[in-house]
Short mmCIF file of C-alpha atoms in Angstrom, two decimals:
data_model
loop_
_atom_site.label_atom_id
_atom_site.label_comp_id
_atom_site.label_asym_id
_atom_site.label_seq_id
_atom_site.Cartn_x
_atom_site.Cartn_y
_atom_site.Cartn_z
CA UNK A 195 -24.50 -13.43 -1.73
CA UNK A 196 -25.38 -15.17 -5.10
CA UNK A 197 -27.38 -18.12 -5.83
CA UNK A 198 -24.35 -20.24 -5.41
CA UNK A 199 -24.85 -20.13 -2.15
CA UNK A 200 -28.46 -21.78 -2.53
CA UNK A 201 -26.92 -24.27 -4.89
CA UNK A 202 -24.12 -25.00 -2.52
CA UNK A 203 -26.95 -25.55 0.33
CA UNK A 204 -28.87 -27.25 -1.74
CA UNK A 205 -25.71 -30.11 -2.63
CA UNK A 206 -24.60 -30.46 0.77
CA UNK A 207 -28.36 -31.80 1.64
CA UNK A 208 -28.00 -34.43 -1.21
CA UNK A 209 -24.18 -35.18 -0.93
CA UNK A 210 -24.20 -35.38 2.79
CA UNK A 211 -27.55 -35.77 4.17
CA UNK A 212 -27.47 -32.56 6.25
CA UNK A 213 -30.57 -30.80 6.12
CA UNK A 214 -30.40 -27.24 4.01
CA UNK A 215 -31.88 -25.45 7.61
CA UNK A 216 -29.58 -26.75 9.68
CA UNK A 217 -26.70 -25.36 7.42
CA UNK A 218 -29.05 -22.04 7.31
CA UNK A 219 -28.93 -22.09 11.18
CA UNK A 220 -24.92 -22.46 11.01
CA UNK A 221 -24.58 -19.32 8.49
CA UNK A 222 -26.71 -17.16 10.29
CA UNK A 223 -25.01 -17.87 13.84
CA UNK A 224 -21.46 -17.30 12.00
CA UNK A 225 -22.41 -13.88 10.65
CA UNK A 226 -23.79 -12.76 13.92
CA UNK A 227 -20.65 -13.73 15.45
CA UNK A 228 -18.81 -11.75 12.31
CA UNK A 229 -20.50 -8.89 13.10
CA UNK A 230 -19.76 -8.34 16.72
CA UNK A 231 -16.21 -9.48 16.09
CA UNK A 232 -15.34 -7.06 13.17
CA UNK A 233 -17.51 -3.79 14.34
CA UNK A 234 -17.11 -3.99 17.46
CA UNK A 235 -20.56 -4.28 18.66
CA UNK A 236 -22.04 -6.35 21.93
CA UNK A 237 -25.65 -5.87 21.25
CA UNK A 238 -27.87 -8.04 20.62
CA UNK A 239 -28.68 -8.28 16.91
CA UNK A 240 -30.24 -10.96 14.27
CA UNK A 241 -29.76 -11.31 10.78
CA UNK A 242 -31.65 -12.05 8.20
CA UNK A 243 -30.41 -14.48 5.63
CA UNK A 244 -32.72 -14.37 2.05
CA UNK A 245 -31.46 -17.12 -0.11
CA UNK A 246 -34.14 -16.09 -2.93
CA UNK A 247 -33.05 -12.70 -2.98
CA UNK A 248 -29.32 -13.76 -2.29
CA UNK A 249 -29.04 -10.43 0.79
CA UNK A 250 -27.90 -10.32 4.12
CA UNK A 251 -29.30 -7.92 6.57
CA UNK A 252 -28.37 -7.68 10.26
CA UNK A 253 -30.97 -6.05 12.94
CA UNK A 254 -30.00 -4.70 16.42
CA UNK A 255 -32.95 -6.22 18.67
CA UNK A 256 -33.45 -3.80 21.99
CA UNK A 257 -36.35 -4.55 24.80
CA UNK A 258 -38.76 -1.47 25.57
CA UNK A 259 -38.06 -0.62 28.92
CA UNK A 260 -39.69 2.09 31.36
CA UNK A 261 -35.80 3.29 32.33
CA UNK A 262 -32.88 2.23 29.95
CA UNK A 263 -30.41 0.73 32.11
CA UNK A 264 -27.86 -0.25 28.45
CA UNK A 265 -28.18 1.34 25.23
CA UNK A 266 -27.01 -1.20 23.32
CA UNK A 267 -29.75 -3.63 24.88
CA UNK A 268 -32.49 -1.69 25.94
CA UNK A 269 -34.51 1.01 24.53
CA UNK A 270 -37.29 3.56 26.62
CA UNK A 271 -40.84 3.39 25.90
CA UNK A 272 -40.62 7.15 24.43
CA UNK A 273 -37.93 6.13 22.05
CA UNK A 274 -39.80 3.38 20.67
CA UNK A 275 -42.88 5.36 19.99
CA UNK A 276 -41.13 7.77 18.30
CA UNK A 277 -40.30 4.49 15.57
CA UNK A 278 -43.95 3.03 15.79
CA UNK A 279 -46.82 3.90 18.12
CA UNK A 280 -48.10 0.55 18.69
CA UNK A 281 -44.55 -0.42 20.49
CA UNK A 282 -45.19 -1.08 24.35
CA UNK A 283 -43.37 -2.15 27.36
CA UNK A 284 -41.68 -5.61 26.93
CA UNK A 285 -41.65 -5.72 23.44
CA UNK A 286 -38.96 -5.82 21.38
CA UNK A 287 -37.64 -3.11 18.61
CA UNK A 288 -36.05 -4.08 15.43
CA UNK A 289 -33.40 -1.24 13.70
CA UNK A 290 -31.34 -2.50 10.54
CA UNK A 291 -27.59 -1.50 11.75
CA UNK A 292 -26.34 -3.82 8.26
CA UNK A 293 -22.39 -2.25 7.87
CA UNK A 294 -22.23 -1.20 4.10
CA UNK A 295 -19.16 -3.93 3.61
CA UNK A 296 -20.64 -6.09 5.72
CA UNK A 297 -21.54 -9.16 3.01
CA UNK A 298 -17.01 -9.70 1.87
CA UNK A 299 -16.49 -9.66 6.30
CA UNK A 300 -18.83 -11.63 7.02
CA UNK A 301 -18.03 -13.88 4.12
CA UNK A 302 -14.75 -13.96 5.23
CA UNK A 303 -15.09 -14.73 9.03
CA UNK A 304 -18.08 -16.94 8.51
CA UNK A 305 -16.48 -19.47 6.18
CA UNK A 306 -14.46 -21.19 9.17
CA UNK A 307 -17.74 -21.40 11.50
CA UNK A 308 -19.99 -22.83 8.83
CA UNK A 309 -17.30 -25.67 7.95
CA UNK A 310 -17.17 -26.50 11.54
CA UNK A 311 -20.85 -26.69 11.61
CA UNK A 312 -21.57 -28.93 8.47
CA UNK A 313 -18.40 -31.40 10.54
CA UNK A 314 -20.57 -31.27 14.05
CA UNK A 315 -23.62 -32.37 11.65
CA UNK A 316 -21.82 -34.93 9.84
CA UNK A 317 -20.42 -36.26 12.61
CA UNK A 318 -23.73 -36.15 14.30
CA UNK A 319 -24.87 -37.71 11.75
CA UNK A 320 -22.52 -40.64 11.69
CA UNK A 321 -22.71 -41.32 15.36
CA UNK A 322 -26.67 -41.66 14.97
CA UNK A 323 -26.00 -44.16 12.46
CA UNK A 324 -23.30 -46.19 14.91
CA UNK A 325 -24.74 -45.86 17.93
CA UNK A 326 -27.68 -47.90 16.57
CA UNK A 327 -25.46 -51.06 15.94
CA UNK A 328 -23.94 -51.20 19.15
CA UNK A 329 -23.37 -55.39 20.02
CA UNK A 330 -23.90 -55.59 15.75
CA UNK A 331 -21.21 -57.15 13.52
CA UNK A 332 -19.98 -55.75 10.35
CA UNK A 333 -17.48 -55.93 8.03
CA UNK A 334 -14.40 -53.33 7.65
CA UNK A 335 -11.34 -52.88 5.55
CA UNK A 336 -7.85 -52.62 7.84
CA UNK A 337 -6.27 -49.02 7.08
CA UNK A 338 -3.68 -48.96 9.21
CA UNK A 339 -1.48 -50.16 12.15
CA UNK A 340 -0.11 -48.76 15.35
CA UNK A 341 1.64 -50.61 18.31
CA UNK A 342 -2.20 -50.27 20.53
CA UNK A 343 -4.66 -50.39 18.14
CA UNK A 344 -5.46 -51.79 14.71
CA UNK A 345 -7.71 -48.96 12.64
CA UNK A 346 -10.91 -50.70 10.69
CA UNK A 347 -12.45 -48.56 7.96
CA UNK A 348 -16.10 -48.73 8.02
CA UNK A 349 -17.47 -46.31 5.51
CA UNK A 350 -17.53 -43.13 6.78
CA UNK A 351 -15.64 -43.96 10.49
CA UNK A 352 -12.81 -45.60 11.51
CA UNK A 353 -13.27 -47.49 14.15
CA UNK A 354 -10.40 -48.77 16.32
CA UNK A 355 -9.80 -52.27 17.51
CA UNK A 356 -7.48 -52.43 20.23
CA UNK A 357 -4.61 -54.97 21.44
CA UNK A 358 -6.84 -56.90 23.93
CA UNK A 359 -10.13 -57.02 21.97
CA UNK A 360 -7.36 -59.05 18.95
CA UNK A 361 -7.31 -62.02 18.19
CA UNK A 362 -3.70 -63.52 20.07
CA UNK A 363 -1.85 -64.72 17.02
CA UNK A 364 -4.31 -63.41 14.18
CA UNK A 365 -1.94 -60.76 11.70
CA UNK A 366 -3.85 -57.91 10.29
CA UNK A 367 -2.48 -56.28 7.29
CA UNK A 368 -3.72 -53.38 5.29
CA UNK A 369 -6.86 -53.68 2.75
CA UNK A 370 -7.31 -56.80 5.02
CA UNK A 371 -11.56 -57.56 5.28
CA UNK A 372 -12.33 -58.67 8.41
CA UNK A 373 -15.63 -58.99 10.47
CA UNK A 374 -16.21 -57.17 13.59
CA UNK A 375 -17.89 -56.82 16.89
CA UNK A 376 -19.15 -53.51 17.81
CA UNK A 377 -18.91 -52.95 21.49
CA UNK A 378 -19.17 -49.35 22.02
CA UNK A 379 -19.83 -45.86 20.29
CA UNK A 380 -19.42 -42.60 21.60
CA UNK A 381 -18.88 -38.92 21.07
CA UNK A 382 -15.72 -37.14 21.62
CA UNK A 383 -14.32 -33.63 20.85
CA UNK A 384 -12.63 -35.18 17.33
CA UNK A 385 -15.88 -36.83 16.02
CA UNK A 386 -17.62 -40.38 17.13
CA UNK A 387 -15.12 -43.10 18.58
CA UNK A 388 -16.23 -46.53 17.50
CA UNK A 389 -14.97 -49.67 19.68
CA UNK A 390 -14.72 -52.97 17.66
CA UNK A 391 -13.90 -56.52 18.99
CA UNK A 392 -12.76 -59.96 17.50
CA UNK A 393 -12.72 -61.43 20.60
CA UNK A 394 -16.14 -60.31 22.18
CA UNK A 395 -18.57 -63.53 22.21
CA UNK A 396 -21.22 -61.51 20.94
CA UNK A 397 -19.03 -61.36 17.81
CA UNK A 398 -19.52 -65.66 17.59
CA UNK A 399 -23.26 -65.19 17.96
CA UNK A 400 -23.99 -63.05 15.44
CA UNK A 401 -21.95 -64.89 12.89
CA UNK A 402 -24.00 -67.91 13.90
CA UNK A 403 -27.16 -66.30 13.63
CA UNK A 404 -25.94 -65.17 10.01
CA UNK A 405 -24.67 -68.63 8.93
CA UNK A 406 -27.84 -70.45 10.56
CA UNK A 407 -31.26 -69.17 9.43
CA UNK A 408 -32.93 -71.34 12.38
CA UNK A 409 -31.12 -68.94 14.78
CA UNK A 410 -32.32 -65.79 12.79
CA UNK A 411 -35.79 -66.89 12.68
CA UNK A 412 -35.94 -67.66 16.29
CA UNK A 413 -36.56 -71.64 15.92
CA UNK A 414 -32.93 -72.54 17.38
CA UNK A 415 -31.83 -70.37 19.93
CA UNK A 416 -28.36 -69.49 21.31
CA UNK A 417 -28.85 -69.79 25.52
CA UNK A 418 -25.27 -69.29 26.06
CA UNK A 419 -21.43 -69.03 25.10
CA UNK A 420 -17.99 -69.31 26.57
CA UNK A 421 -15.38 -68.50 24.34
CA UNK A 422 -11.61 -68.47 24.82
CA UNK A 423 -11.12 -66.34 21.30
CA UNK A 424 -8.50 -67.73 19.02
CA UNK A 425 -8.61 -70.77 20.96
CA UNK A 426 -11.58 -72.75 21.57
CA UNK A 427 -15.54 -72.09 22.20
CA UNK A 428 -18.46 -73.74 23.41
CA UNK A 429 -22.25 -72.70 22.62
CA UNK A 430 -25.44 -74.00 23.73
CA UNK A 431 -28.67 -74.31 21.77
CA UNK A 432 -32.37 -75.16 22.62
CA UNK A 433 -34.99 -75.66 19.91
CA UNK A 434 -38.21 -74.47 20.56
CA UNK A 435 -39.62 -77.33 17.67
CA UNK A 436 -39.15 -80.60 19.21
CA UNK A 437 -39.07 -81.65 15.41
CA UNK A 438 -35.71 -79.27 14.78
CA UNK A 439 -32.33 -80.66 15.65
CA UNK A 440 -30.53 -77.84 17.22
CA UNK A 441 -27.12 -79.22 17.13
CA UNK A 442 -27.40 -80.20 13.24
CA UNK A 443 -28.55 -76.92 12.86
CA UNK A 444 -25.90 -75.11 13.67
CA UNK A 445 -23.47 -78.09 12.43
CA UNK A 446 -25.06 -77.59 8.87
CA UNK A 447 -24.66 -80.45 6.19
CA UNK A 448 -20.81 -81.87 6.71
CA UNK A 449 -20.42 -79.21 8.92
CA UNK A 450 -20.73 -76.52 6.00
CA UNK A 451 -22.15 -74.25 8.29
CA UNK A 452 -19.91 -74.44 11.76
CA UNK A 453 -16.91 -74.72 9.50
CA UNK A 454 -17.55 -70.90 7.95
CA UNK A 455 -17.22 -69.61 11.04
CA UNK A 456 -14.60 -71.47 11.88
CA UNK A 457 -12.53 -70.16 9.09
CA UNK A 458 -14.08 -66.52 9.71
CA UNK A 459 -11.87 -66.71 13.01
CA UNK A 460 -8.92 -68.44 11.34
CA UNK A 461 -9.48 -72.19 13.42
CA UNK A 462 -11.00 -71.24 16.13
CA UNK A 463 -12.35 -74.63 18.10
CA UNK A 464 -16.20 -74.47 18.33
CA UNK A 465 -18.31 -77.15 20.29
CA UNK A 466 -22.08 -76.57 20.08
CA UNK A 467 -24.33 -78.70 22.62
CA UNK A 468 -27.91 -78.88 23.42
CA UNK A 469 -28.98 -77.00 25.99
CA UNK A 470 -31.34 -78.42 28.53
CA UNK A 471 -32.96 -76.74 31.89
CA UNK A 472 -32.04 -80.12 33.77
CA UNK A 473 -28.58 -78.95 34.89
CA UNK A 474 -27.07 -83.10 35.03
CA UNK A 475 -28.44 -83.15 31.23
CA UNK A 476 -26.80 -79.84 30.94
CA UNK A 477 -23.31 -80.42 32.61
CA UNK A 478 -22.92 -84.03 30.24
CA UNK A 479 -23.50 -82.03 27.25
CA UNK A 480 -21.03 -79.05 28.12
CA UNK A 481 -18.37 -81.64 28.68
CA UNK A 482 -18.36 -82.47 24.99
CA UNK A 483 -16.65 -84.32 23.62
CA UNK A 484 -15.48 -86.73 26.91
CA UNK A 485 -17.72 -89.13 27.65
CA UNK A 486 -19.84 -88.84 31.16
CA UNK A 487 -20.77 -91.64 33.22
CA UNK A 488 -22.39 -89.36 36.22
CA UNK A 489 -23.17 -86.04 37.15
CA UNK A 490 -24.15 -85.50 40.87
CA UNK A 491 -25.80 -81.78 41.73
CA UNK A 492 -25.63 -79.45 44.99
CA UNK A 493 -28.25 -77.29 44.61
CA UNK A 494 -27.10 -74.96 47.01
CA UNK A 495 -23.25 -74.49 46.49
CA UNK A 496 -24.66 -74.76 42.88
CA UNK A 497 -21.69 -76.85 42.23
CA UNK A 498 -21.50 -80.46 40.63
CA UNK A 499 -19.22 -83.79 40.98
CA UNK A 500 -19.06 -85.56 37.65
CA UNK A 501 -17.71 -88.85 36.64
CA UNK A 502 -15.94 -89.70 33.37
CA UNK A 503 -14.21 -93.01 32.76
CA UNK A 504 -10.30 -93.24 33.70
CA UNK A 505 -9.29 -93.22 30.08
CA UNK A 506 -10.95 -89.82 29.40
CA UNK A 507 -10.17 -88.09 32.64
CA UNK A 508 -7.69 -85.78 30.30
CA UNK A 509 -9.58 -85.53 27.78
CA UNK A 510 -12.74 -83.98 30.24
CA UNK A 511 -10.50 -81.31 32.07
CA UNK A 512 -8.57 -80.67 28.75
CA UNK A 513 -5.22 -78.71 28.07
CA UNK A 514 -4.77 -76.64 30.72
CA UNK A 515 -8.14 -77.29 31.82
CA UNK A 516 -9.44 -75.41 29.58
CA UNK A 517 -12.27 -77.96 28.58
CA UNK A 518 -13.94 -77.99 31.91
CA UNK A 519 -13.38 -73.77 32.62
CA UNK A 520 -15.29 -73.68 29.32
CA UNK A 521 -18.02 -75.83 30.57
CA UNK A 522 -18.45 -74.14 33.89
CA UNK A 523 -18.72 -71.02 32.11
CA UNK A 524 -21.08 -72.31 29.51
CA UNK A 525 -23.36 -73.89 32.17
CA UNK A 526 -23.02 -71.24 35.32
CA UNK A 527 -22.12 -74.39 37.38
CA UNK A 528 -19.15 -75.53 39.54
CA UNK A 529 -17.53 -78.39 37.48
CA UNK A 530 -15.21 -81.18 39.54
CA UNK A 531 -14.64 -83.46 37.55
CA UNK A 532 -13.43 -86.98 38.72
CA UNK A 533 -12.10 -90.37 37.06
CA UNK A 534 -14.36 -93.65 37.80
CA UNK A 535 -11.91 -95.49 39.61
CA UNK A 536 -11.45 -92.15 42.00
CA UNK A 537 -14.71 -91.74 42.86
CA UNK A 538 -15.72 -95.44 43.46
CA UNK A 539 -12.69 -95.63 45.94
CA UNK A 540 -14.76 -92.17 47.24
CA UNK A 541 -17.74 -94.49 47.87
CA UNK A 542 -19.71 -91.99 45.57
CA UNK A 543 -20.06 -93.61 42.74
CA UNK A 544 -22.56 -95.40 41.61
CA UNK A 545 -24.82 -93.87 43.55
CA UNK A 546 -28.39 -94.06 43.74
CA UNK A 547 -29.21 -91.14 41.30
CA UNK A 548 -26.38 -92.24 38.77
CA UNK A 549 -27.78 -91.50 35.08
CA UNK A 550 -25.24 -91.99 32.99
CA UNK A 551 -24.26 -95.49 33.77
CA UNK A 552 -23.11 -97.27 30.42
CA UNK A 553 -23.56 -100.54 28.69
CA UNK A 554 -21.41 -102.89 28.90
CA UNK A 555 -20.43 -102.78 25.23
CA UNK A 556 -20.34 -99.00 25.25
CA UNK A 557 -16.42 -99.09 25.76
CA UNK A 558 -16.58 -99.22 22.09
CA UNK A 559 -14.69 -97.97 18.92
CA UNK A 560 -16.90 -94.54 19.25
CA UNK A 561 -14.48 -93.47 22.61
CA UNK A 562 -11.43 -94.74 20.78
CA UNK A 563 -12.62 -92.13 17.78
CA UNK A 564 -12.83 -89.12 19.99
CA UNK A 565 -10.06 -89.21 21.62
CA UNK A 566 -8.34 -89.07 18.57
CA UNK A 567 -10.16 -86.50 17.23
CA UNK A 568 -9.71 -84.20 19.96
CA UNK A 569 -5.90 -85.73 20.67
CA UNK A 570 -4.43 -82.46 21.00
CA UNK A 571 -6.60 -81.73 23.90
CA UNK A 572 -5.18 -84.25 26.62
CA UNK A 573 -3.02 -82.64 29.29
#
């Protein structure tokens, strides 16, 4: 061996980031498997790599044993004296058995094992670095297609985002950029698989805690989200300064910030509302943007009965209901809604806890403007 091989070493710890002794480790293990392969030999033997002086030497290693049960393993206490006095019972002897054309074999059969070894390392290395930014978003470059999954090149991994973690109705094409969700990363026999997501929900907080420096410094905080991806979402936020505005936050100056994301997953809906620990507060607020005139609360069945006006009934149970599925899921409550003129022939509304109750010129211009705004979302 020449000094190349140092060099060599030496570049692969710079180029790739795998340390010179691990690749050491892998040469030495591939010669002792090129010895016993190509001379026949099932003893137990080390060898001794020397990078300075660029020379390989293999040693048979045989315990000192009172009665030598295998030759190739084992060597009697007599025998052993014989090579050095001070050897004793349970030590081990050392004999050089290097073949003379040992260094162009070994070469040879080791070339295969080390390259599999500096792979393993690399790809040991890679999954350290993915494993770390599990429920993380990053950004990839699409590579290719295939009828399940849509490949994402992230730098050194590919990382596959399949059919039901897309986007229904969002086109990928090839040297596309696109922001992922990383849901999962884990070994496998070809290298580390890494899961990614544009559906996940995770995948709509992180982008707000990017767009919204509140969120990243912990002032505003995201308490929950329900998210029908490609379709519509709803998030709450709580600010822990009374003096913040967590709504406006997130909204950003003429909705600057809210519409980034928005565009980010090509028109996706979002409705942020304030979160609050009273769940009738809470429930009004999830129901945005209908109008609510009462929320009434079973603790136990953890289930509510709310009240919108007649004219808005569609608007709070949405297309398809989606509207109030999103709301139960944002809030963790039972959601039934009813119209005003429904529940007052019910005999339960108003009732005696009624909080929402509006003024008499609140049937005003401002309902008129929402509806129209969210037109589309009327059964």
């Amino acid at each position: 061996m020449s000094s190349d091989l140092l060099d060599a070493l030496n570049a692969l710890e710079e180029q790739k980031g795998i340390s010179r002794d691990v690749l050491i480790e892998a040469i030495e293990a591939a010669l002792v498997t090129a010895y016993k392969r190509n001379f026949n030999q099932a003893q137990n033997v080390r060898v001794d790599l020397n990078l300075d002086k660029g020379s390989i030497r293999v040693f048979s290693r045989k315990d000192v044993v009172e009665e030598v049960e295998d030759d190739r393993l084992q060597i009697s206490e007599e025998d052993a004296k014989a090579i050095n006095p001070a050897y004793q019972l349970e030590d081990i002897v050392e004999q050089e058995v290097t073949p003379r054309n040992f260094g162009r074999i070994a070469a040879q059969t080791a070339k295969q094992v080390v390259t599999q070894r500096v792979r393993e390392a690399e790809r040991g290395l890679i999954y350290e670095q993915y494993v770390d930014r599990e429920d993380d978003i990053v950004t990839g470059v699409v590579e290719r297609l295939d009828a399940r999954n849509i490949y994402v090149g992230l730098g050194k991994v590919e990382a596959a985002l399949p059919q039901n973690e897309q986007i229904q109705g969002e086109t990928y094409h090839p040297h596309d950029r696109i922001k992922v969700y990383i849901t999962k990363v884990e070994r496998t026999t070809r290298g580390p698989q890494v899961i990614v997501s544009r559906t996940h929900p995770g995948l709509l907080r992180r982008l707000f805690e990017m767009e919204v420096p509140e969120i990243y410094e912990g002032i505003v905080e995201i308490k929950s989200i329900a998210r029908e991806a490609g379709d519509r979402s709803k998030i709450s936020v709580y600010a822990h300064n009374e003096e913040v505005d967590p709504v406006g936050s997130c909204v950003g100056a003429k909705g600057a910030r809210v519409q980034t994301i928005v565009n980010e997953l090509n028109g996706e809906k979002i409705d942020i509302v304030e979160w609050s620990e009273d769940p009738v507060v809470f429930v009004a607020n999830a129901l945005s943007p209908s109008k609510v005139l009462d929320v009434q609360v079973d603790e136990e069945e953890k289930s509510t009965t709310v009240v919108v006006p007649d004219y808005q009934l569609s608007l709070a149970i949405g297309k398809r209901g989606q509207n109030a599925r999103l709301a139960a899921k944002l809030t963790g409550w039972k959601i039934d809604i009813k119209s005003e003129t429904d529940a007052r022939e019910l005999g339960i509304y108003p009732s005696a806890t009624s909080t929402f109750i509006p003024a008499e010129d609140e049937e005003s211009d401002f309902a008129d403007v929402t509806v129209d705004l969210y037109q589309d979302d009327e059964e």
